[in-house]
Amino acid sequence: MSFWTSFADFVLGPVETKSSPIPQHSPEAIEVALREASGDGDLHFRVSAVAACARVIAEGLALPPCYLHRETERGKTLAKDHSLYRLLHDSPNERQTSYEFREQLGYHLALNSNAFVWVNRSSATGQVLELLPCDPGSVTISVDQSQIGGRVDYFLYGQAMPVGSIWHLKGPSWLSWQGQSTVREARSAIGLARATETYGANLFKNGARPGGLLSPTAPLTPEQSANLKAMWTAQATGVGNAHRTILLPAGITYEPMGSTANDAQWIEARRLQIEEICRFFRVSPTKVFQSLGSQSYASVEQAHIAHDQDTDAHWQARFMQSANKALLTDREKASGLTISIDNRDFLRGTAKERMEYYQLGIASGIITRNEAREMEGFDRSDDASADTLTPAANLFGNIGPEASAE
């Protein structure tokens, strides 16, 4: 270490780097954590409707850009000079992009209603250096329930975490300190969906009727029973043996015992369970590519708009409010800093609807022509009047720049 480095460390303090004091954990520990978080580990991902609903929620939280704004007298401006802007908009840590980070948190929230992020802050300035999502189930919560509003402590793999170092995002909850696990609440619906999937897989794997009874007219020796079973397996199981004639030895009769997929109403059960799982996750069935019968383009379009309002908007609001509470200090919030997710681009209407909106906004003196151009991604016009509000004279009288000049 050089003299100047030592001198700088003495005067300014040692330079802080992005180092992770999070305890090291093995793959076995992660698997245990997953099972503790969801009850069944990754088994819920084996049900396509659950995986699809979780993905819809996660991608809805990850897709819109996340910004750090500073409110001024002239409106909001991007706070690019603050470290949190880069962490939230570009990359919160060396491993992930902003999209990947929020997508992972979205999966945790969708399935477990709890997501935890380790906040690496500078011990000297309190500045956030990086944000690292924690493995599901790796964080345990200790709550002082002897009084209302008791202290909440967080333990990461059994180690107590300093106050403010864990950012806890919560989904729908009955308790104030943790969310309710969605997969646990929906375990019966998920279990039934898994049962119908297993039934269908076994049905098509077997390729014939699902079961039956072979009845001998006389007792069989163990060797004869083994030979009979082997012969039946060779002739009656597998898709390649479907609809073939089976030759049985003399004295052996076959009585079918299983039901067909039609008898079990398998297709109807599968459809209803997908809708039931969507109901638990509050996701429109159309978002998981589940047809609800004869639907027109207009009805599907309205279903997507309803999903944005009833699902995505709520998860985005949870993220923004939780981030503002956990990541910004009281002084930063008082200075006008705020974290927001901008989903306007995903709620845009058609080109015709947007042009009508701009036309009315310009004619009413609400927006300028350059503001309309920016909304569409066009370069600003050099025309000086393009930055001036010019309400239509036939609607509001001559109150534009010409009137001001007079």
Coordinates of C-alpha atoms in Angstrom, one line a residue:
M1 CA 0.0 0.0 0.0
S2 CA 1.4 3.4 -1.0
F3 CA 1.9 6.4 1.3
W4 CA -0.8 8.4 -0.5
T5 CA -3.3 5.5 -0.2
S6 CA -2.6 5.2 3.5
F7 CA -2.9 8.9 3.9
A8 CA -6.2 9.0 2.0
D9 CA -7.6 6.2 4.1
F10 CA -6.6 8.0 7.3
V11 CA -8.2 11.3 6.2
L12 CA -11.3 10.1 4.3
G13 CA -11.7 6.6 5.6
P14 CA -11.1 3.4 3.6
V15 CA -12.7 3.1 0.2
E16 CA -15.8 0.9 0.3
T17 CA -16.3 -1.7 -2.4
K18 CA -19.2 -3.9 -3.3
S19 CA -18.4 -6.8 -1.0
S20 CA -21.0 -9.3 0.3
P21 CA -20.9 -10.2 3.9
I22 CA -23.9 -12.5 3.3
P23 CA -23.0 -15.9 4.7
Q24 CA -22.0 -18.5 2.1
H25 CA -24.5 -21.2 1.6
S26 CA -24.4 -24.5 -0.3
P27 CA -26.9 -25.7 -2.9
E28 CA -28.3 -28.0 -0.3
A29 CA -29.1 -25.0 1.9
I30 CA -30.8 -23.3 -1.0
E31 CA -33.0 -26.3 -1.7
V32 CA -34.0 -26.5 2.0
A33 CA -34.8 -22.7 1.9
L34 CA -37.0 -23.2 -1.1
R35 CA -38.9 -25.9 0.5
E36 CA -39.4 -24.0 3.7
A37 CA -40.6 -20.9 1.8
S38 CA -43.2 -22.6 -0.3
G39 CA -44.0 -25.9 1.5
D40 CA -43.3 -28.0 -1.6
G41 CA -40.1 -26.6 -2.9
D42 CA -40.1 -26.2 -6.7
L43 CA -43.1 -28.6 -7.1
H44 CA -45.5 -25.7 -7.8
F45 CA -43.5 -24.9 -11.0
R46 CA -44.4 -28.4 -12.3
V47 CA -48.0 -27.1 -12.6
S48 CA -48.1 -25.1 -15.8
A49 CA -50.9 -22.7 -14.6
V50 CA -48.9 -21.8 -11.5
A51 CA -45.7 -21.2 -13.4
A52 CA -47.5 -19.2 -16.0
C53 CA -49.3 -17.0 -13.4
A54 CA -46.0 -16.4 -11.5
R55 CA -44.3 -15.5 -14.7
V56 CA -47.0 -13.0 -15.7
I57 CA -46.8 -11.2 -12.4
A58 CA -42.9 -11.3 -12.4
E59 CA -42.7 -9.9 -16.0
G60 CA -45.3 -7.3 -15.3
L61 CA -43.2 -6.0 -12.4
A62 CA -39.9 -6.2 -14.4
L63 CA -40.9 -4.8 -17.8
P64 CA -41.6 -1.1 -17.2
P65 CA -38.5 1.0 -16.4
C66 CA -37.8 2.1 -12.9
Y67 CA -36.7 5.7 -12.2
L68 CA -35.5 7.9 -9.4
H69 CA -37.0 11.3 -9.7
R70 CA -36.4 14.6 -7.9
E71 CA -39.4 16.9 -7.5
T72 CA -38.6 20.5 -8.1
E73 CA -40.6 23.7 -8.5
R74 CA -40.7 23.1 -12.2
G75 CA -41.8 19.5 -12.0
K76 CA -40.0 16.1 -11.8
T77 CA -36.5 15.6 -13.1
L78 CA -34.4 12.4 -13.3
A79 CA -32.0 12.2 -10.4
K80 CA -29.2 10.7 -12.4
D81 CA -26.6 12.1 -9.9
H82 CA -27.9 9.8 -7.2
S83 CA -26.5 6.3 -6.8
L84 CA -29.9 4.7 -6.6
Y85 CA -30.8 5.9 -10.1
R86 CA -28.2 3.6 -11.6
L87 CA -29.0 0.7 -9.3
L88 CA -32.8 0.8 -9.9
H89 CA -32.7 1.7 -13.6
D90 CA -29.7 -0.2 -14.9
S91 CA -28.1 -2.8 -12.6
P92 CA -28.6 -3.2 -8.8
N93 CA -25.6 -5.5 -8.5
E94 CA -22.8 -7.1 -10.6
R95 CA -24.9 -10.2 -11.4
Q96 CA -28.2 -8.8 -12.6
T97 CA -29.8 -6.2 -14.7
S98 CA -32.7 -4.1 -13.4
Y99 CA -35.2 -6.4 -15.3
E100 CA -33.7 -9.6 -13.9
F101 CA -33.6 -8.2 -10.4
R102 CA -37.3 -7.1 -10.4
E103 CA -38.3 -10.3 -12.2
Q104 CA -36.8 -12.4 -9.5
L105 CA -38.5 -10.3 -6.8
G106 CA -41.7 -10.7 -8.8
Y107 CA -41.4 -14.5 -8.6
H108 CA -40.8 -14.4 -4.9
L109 CA -43.8 -12.1 -4.3
A110 CA -46.2 -14.1 -6.6
L111 CA -45.5 -17.4 -5.0
N112 CA -44.5 -16.6 -1.5
S113 CA -45.8 -13.0 -1.0
N114 CA -42.5 -12.2 0.6
A115 CA -39.3 -10.9 -1.0
F116 CA -36.1 -9.9 0.8
V117 CA -33.2 -7.8 -0.5
W118 CA -30.0 -7.2 1.3
V119 CA -29.1 -3.5 1.1
N120 CA -25.4 -2.9 1.1
R121 CA -24.9 0.7 2.4
S122 CA -21.8 2.7 3.0
S123 CA -20.9 2.8 6.7
A124 CA -19.6 6.3 6.2
T125 CA -22.2 8.0 4.1
G126 CA -25.2 5.7 4.2
Q127 CA -25.2 5.6 0.4
V128 CA -26.6 2.4 -1.1
L129 CA -23.8 0.6 -2.9
E130 CA -25.7 -2.5 -4.2
L131 CA -29.0 -4.4 -3.9
L132 CA -28.8 -8.2 -3.6
P133 CA -32.0 -10.4 -3.6
C134 CA -32.0 -13.1 -0.9
D135 CA -32.9 -16.7 -1.5
P136 CA -36.5 -17.6 -0.5
G137 CA -36.7 -18.9 3.0
S138 CA -33.2 -17.7 3.9
V139 CA -34.6 -14.9 6.0
T140 CA -36.5 -15.5 9.2
I141 CA -38.4 -12.8 11.0
S142 CA -38.6 -12.3 14.8
V143 CA -41.4 -10.1 16.0
D144 CA -41.9 -8.6 19.5
Q145 CA -45.6 -9.4 20.0
S146 CA -45.8 -8.1 23.5
Q147 CA -47.0 -4.8 22.3
I148 CA -48.6 -3.2 19.2
G149 CA -46.0 -2.2 16.7
G150 CA -43.3 -4.2 18.4
R151 CA -39.8 -4.5 17.0
V152 CA -39.2 -6.6 13.9
D153 CA -35.8 -8.2 13.5
Y154 CA -34.4 -10.1 10.4
F155 CA -32.0 -13.1 10.5
L156 CA -30.2 -14.2 7.3
Y157 CA -29.3 -17.8 7.6
G158 CA -29.4 -17.4 11.4
Q159 CA -27.3 -14.3 11.5
A160 CA -28.9 -11.1 12.9
M161 CA -29.0 -8.3 10.3
P162 CA -28.5 -4.6 11.1
V163 CA -31.5 -2.4 11.1
G164 CA -32.2 -1.2 7.6
S165 CA -30.0 -3.8 5.8
I166 CA -33.0 -6.0 4.8
W167 CA -35.6 -4.6 2.4
H168 CA -38.7 -6.6 2.9
L169 CA -41.4 -6.5 0.2
K170 CA -44.7 -7.9 1.2
G171 CA -47.7 -9.2 -0.9
P172 CA -51.3 -9.6 0.3
S173 CA -51.1 -10.1 4.1
W174 CA -53.2 -10.7 7.2
L175 CA -50.2 -9.7 9.4
S176 CA -48.3 -6.5 9.3
W177 CA -44.8 -8.0 9.2
Q178 CA -45.1 -10.7 6.5
G179 CA -47.2 -11.7 3.5
Q180 CA -49.3 -14.8 3.1
S181 CA -47.8 -17.5 0.8
T182 CA -50.0 -17.8 -2.2
V183 CA -49.0 -21.4 -3.0
R184 CA -49.8 -22.4 0.6
E185 CA -53.2 -20.7 0.4
A186 CA -53.9 -22.3 -3.0
R187 CA -52.4 -25.7 -2.1
S188 CA -55.7 -27.6 -2.6
A189 CA -56.3 -26.1 -6.0
I190 CA -52.7 -26.7 -7.0
G191 CA -52.8 -30.3 -5.7
L192 CA -56.0 -31.0 -7.7
A193 CA -54.4 -29.5 -10.9
R194 CA -51.3 -31.7 -10.3
A195 CA -53.6 -34.7 -9.9
T196 CA -55.3 -34.1 -13.2
E197 CA -52.0 -33.6 -14.9
T198 CA -50.7 -36.9 -13.4
Y199 CA -53.9 -38.7 -14.5
G200 CA -53.5 -37.5 -18.1
A201 CA -49.8 -38.3 -18.2
N202 CA -50.4 -41.9 -16.9
L203 CA -53.4 -42.3 -19.3
F204 CA -51.4 -41.4 -22.4
K205 CA -48.3 -43.2 -21.2
N206 CA -50.2 -46.4 -20.7
G207 CA -51.9 -46.1 -24.1
A208 CA -54.8 -48.4 -23.2
R209 CA -57.5 -48.4 -20.6
P210 CA -56.0 -47.4 -17.3
G211 CA -56.5 -50.6 -15.3
G212 CA -58.2 -54.0 -15.0
L213 CA -58.3 -57.3 -13.2
L214 CA -56.8 -60.6 -14.4
S215 CA -58.7 -63.5 -12.9
P216 CA -57.4 -67.1 -13.0
T217 CA -59.9 -69.9 -12.7
A218 CA -57.3 -71.9 -10.7
P219 CA -54.6 -70.9 -8.2
L220 CA -51.3 -69.9 -9.8
T221 CA -47.8 -70.6 -8.7
P222 CA -45.4 -67.6 -8.1
E223 CA -43.6 -68.5 -11.3
Q224 CA -46.9 -68.6 -13.3
S225 CA -48.0 -65.2 -11.7
A226 CA -44.7 -63.6 -12.7
N227 CA -44.9 -65.0 -16.3
L228 CA -48.5 -63.7 -16.6
K229 CA -47.6 -60.3 -15.4
A230 CA -44.6 -60.1 -17.8
M231 CA -46.8 -61.2 -20.7
W232 CA -49.5 -58.7 -19.9
T233 CA -47.0 -55.9 -19.6
A234 CA -45.5 -56.7 -22.9
Q235 CA -48.8 -56.9 -24.7
A236 CA -51.0 -54.3 -23.0
T237 CA -48.9 -51.3 -21.9
G238 CA -47.3 -48.6 -23.9
V239 CA -48.7 -46.3 -26.6
G240 CA -47.5 -48.8 -29.3
N241 CA -49.8 -51.5 -27.9
A242 CA -53.0 -49.3 -27.9
H243 CA -56.0 -50.9 -29.6
R244 CA -54.2 -54.2 -30.2
T245 CA -55.8 -57.6 -29.5
I246 CA -54.4 -59.4 -26.4
L247 CA -54.1 -63.1 -26.2
L248 CA -54.6 -64.5 -22.7
P249 CA -53.7 -68.1 -21.5
A250 CA -56.5 -70.5 -21.0
G251 CA -58.3 -70.0 -17.7
I252 CA -57.5 -66.3 -17.4
T253 CA -60.2 -63.6 -17.8
Y254 CA -59.8 -59.8 -17.9
E255 CA -62.3 -57.4 -16.3
P256 CA -61.6 -53.7 -16.9
M257 CA -61.7 -51.6 -13.7
G258 CA -60.5 -48.1 -14.9
S259 CA -62.5 -45.3 -16.3
T260 CA -61.8 -43.4 -19.5
A261 CA -60.7 -39.7 -19.7
N262 CA -64.2 -38.9 -20.9
D263 CA -65.8 -40.6 -17.9
A264 CA -63.6 -38.7 -15.5
Q265 CA -64.3 -35.4 -17.3
W266 CA -60.6 -34.9 -17.4
I267 CA -60.6 -32.0 -20.0
E268 CA -63.3 -30.1 -18.1
A269 CA -61.4 -30.6 -14.8
R270 CA -58.2 -29.3 -16.3
R271 CA -59.9 -26.2 -17.7
L272 CA -61.6 -25.4 -14.4
Q273 CA -58.4 -25.9 -12.3
I274 CA -56.5 -23.5 -14.5
E275 CA -59.2 -20.9 -13.9
E276 CA -59.2 -21.6 -10.2
I277 CA -55.4 -21.1 -10.0
C278 CA -55.7 -17.9 -11.9
R279 CA -58.3 -16.7 -9.4
F280 CA -55.9 -17.3 -6.5
F281 CA -53.2 -15.3 -8.3
R282 CA -55.6 -12.7 -9.6
V283 CA -54.4 -13.2 -13.2
S284 CA -56.7 -13.1 -16.2
P285 CA -56.9 -16.6 -17.8
T286 CA -56.2 -15.0 -21.2
K287 CA -52.8 -14.0 -19.9
V288 CA -51.8 -17.7 -19.4
F289 CA -53.3 -18.5 -22.9
Q290 CA -56.4 -20.1 -21.5
S291 CA -59.3 -19.8 -23.9
L292 CA -62.7 -18.9 -22.3
G293 CA -64.7 -19.9 -25.3
S294 CA -65.7 -17.7 -28.2
Q295 CA -63.9 -14.4 -27.5
S296 CA -63.6 -11.5 -29.9
Y297 CA -60.5 -9.3 -30.3
A298 CA -62.3 -6.5 -28.4
S299 CA -63.1 -8.7 -25.4
V300 CA -59.5 -10.0 -25.2
E301 CA -58.2 -6.5 -25.5
Q302 CA -60.4 -5.3 -22.6
A303 CA -59.3 -8.4 -20.6
H304 CA -55.6 -7.2 -21.0
I305 CA -56.5 -3.7 -20.0
A306 CA -58.3 -5.0 -16.9
H307 CA -55.2 -7.1 -16.1
D308 CA -53.0 -4.0 -16.2
Q309 CA -55.4 -2.2 -13.8
D310 CA -56.3 -5.1 -11.5
T311 CA -52.9 -7.0 -11.3
D312 CA -49.8 -5.2 -12.7
A313 CA -50.7 -1.8 -11.2
H314 CA -51.1 -3.3 -7.7
W315 CA -47.8 -5.1 -7.7
Q316 CA -46.0 -2.0 -9.2
A317 CA -47.6 0.2 -6.4
R318 CA -46.4 -2.3 -3.8
F319 CA -42.8 -2.2 -5.2
M320 CA -42.7 1.6 -5.5
Q321 CA -44.1 2.4 -2.0
S322 CA -41.9 -0.3 -0.4
A323 CA -38.8 1.0 -2.2
N324 CA -39.4 4.6 -1.2
K325 CA -39.9 3.4 2.4
A326 CA -36.8 1.2 2.6
L327 CA -34.2 2.7 0.3
L328 CA -34.7 6.5 0.8
T329 CA -33.8 8.3 4.0
D330 CA -36.1 10.8 5.6
R331 CA -33.8 13.6 4.4
E332 CA -33.8 12.3 0.8
K333 CA -37.6 12.0 0.8
A334 CA -37.9 15.6 2.2
S335 CA -35.6 16.8 -0.6
G336 CA -38.1 15.5 -3.2
L337 CA -36.6 12.2 -4.2
T338 CA -39.1 9.5 -5.2
I339 CA -38.9 6.1 -6.8
S340 CA -41.4 5.3 -9.5
I341 CA -42.2 2.7 -12.2
D342 CA -43.3 4.2 -15.5
N343 CA -45.8 1.9 -17.2
R344 CA -47.3 4.5 -19.6
D345 CA -45.8 2.9 -22.7
F346 CA -47.7 -0.3 -21.9
L347 CA -51.0 1.4 -21.6
R348 CA -50.8 3.4 -24.8
G349 CA -53.7 3.3 -27.2
T350 CA -53.6 2.8 -30.9
A351 CA -51.9 5.3 -33.2
K352 CA -55.3 6.9 -34.1
E353 CA -56.2 7.3 -30.4
R354 CA -52.9 8.8 -29.5
M355 CA -53.0 11.4 -32.3
E356 CA -56.6 12.4 -31.2
Y357 CA -55.3 12.8 -27.7
Y358 CA -52.4 15.0 -28.8
Q359 CA -54.6 17.0 -31.0
L360 CA -57.1 17.7 -28.2
G361 CA -54.3 18.4 -25.7
I362 CA -52.6 20.9 -28.0
A363 CA -55.9 22.6 -28.9
S364 CA -56.9 22.8 -25.2
G365 CA -53.5 24.3 -24.2
I366 CA -52.6 21.4 -22.0
I367 CA -49.5 20.2 -23.9
T368 CA -47.1 21.7 -26.5
R369 CA -46.3 20.3 -29.9
N370 CA -42.8 19.4 -28.7
E371 CA -44.2 17.6 -25.7
A372 CA -46.4 15.5 -28.0
R373 CA -43.3 14.8 -30.2
E374 CA -41.4 13.6 -27.2
M375 CA -44.2 11.3 -26.2
E376 CA -44.0 9.6 -29.6
G377 CA -40.2 9.4 -29.5
F378 CA -39.6 12.1 -32.1
D379 CA -36.8 14.8 -32.0
R380 CA -37.9 18.2 -30.7
S381 CA -38.7 20.8 -33.3
D382 CA -36.6 23.9 -33.6
D383 CA -39.7 26.0 -34.2
A384 CA -39.9 28.4 -31.2
S385 CA -43.7 28.1 -31.1
A386 CA -43.4 24.3 -30.6
D387 CA -42.5 24.9 -27.0
T388 CA -45.4 27.3 -26.4
L389 CA -48.9 26.5 -25.2
T390 CA -51.2 27.5 -28.1
P391 CA -54.9 26.9 -27.2
A392 CA -57.2 27.1 -30.2
A393 CA -58.6 30.6 -30.6
N394 CA -62.0 29.4 -31.8
L395 CA -62.4 27.6 -28.4
F396 CA -60.8 29.9 -25.9
G397 CA -60.4 33.2 -27.8
N398 CA -57.2 34.9 -28.9
I399 CA -55.1 34.1 -25.7
G400 CA -52.0 32.7 -27.5
P401 CA -48.6 34.4 -28.0
E402 CA -50.1 36.8 -30.4
A403 CA -52.4 38.2 -27.8
S404 CA -49.6 38.4 -25.3
A405 CA -47.6 40.5 -27.8
E406 CA -50.4 43.0 -28.2

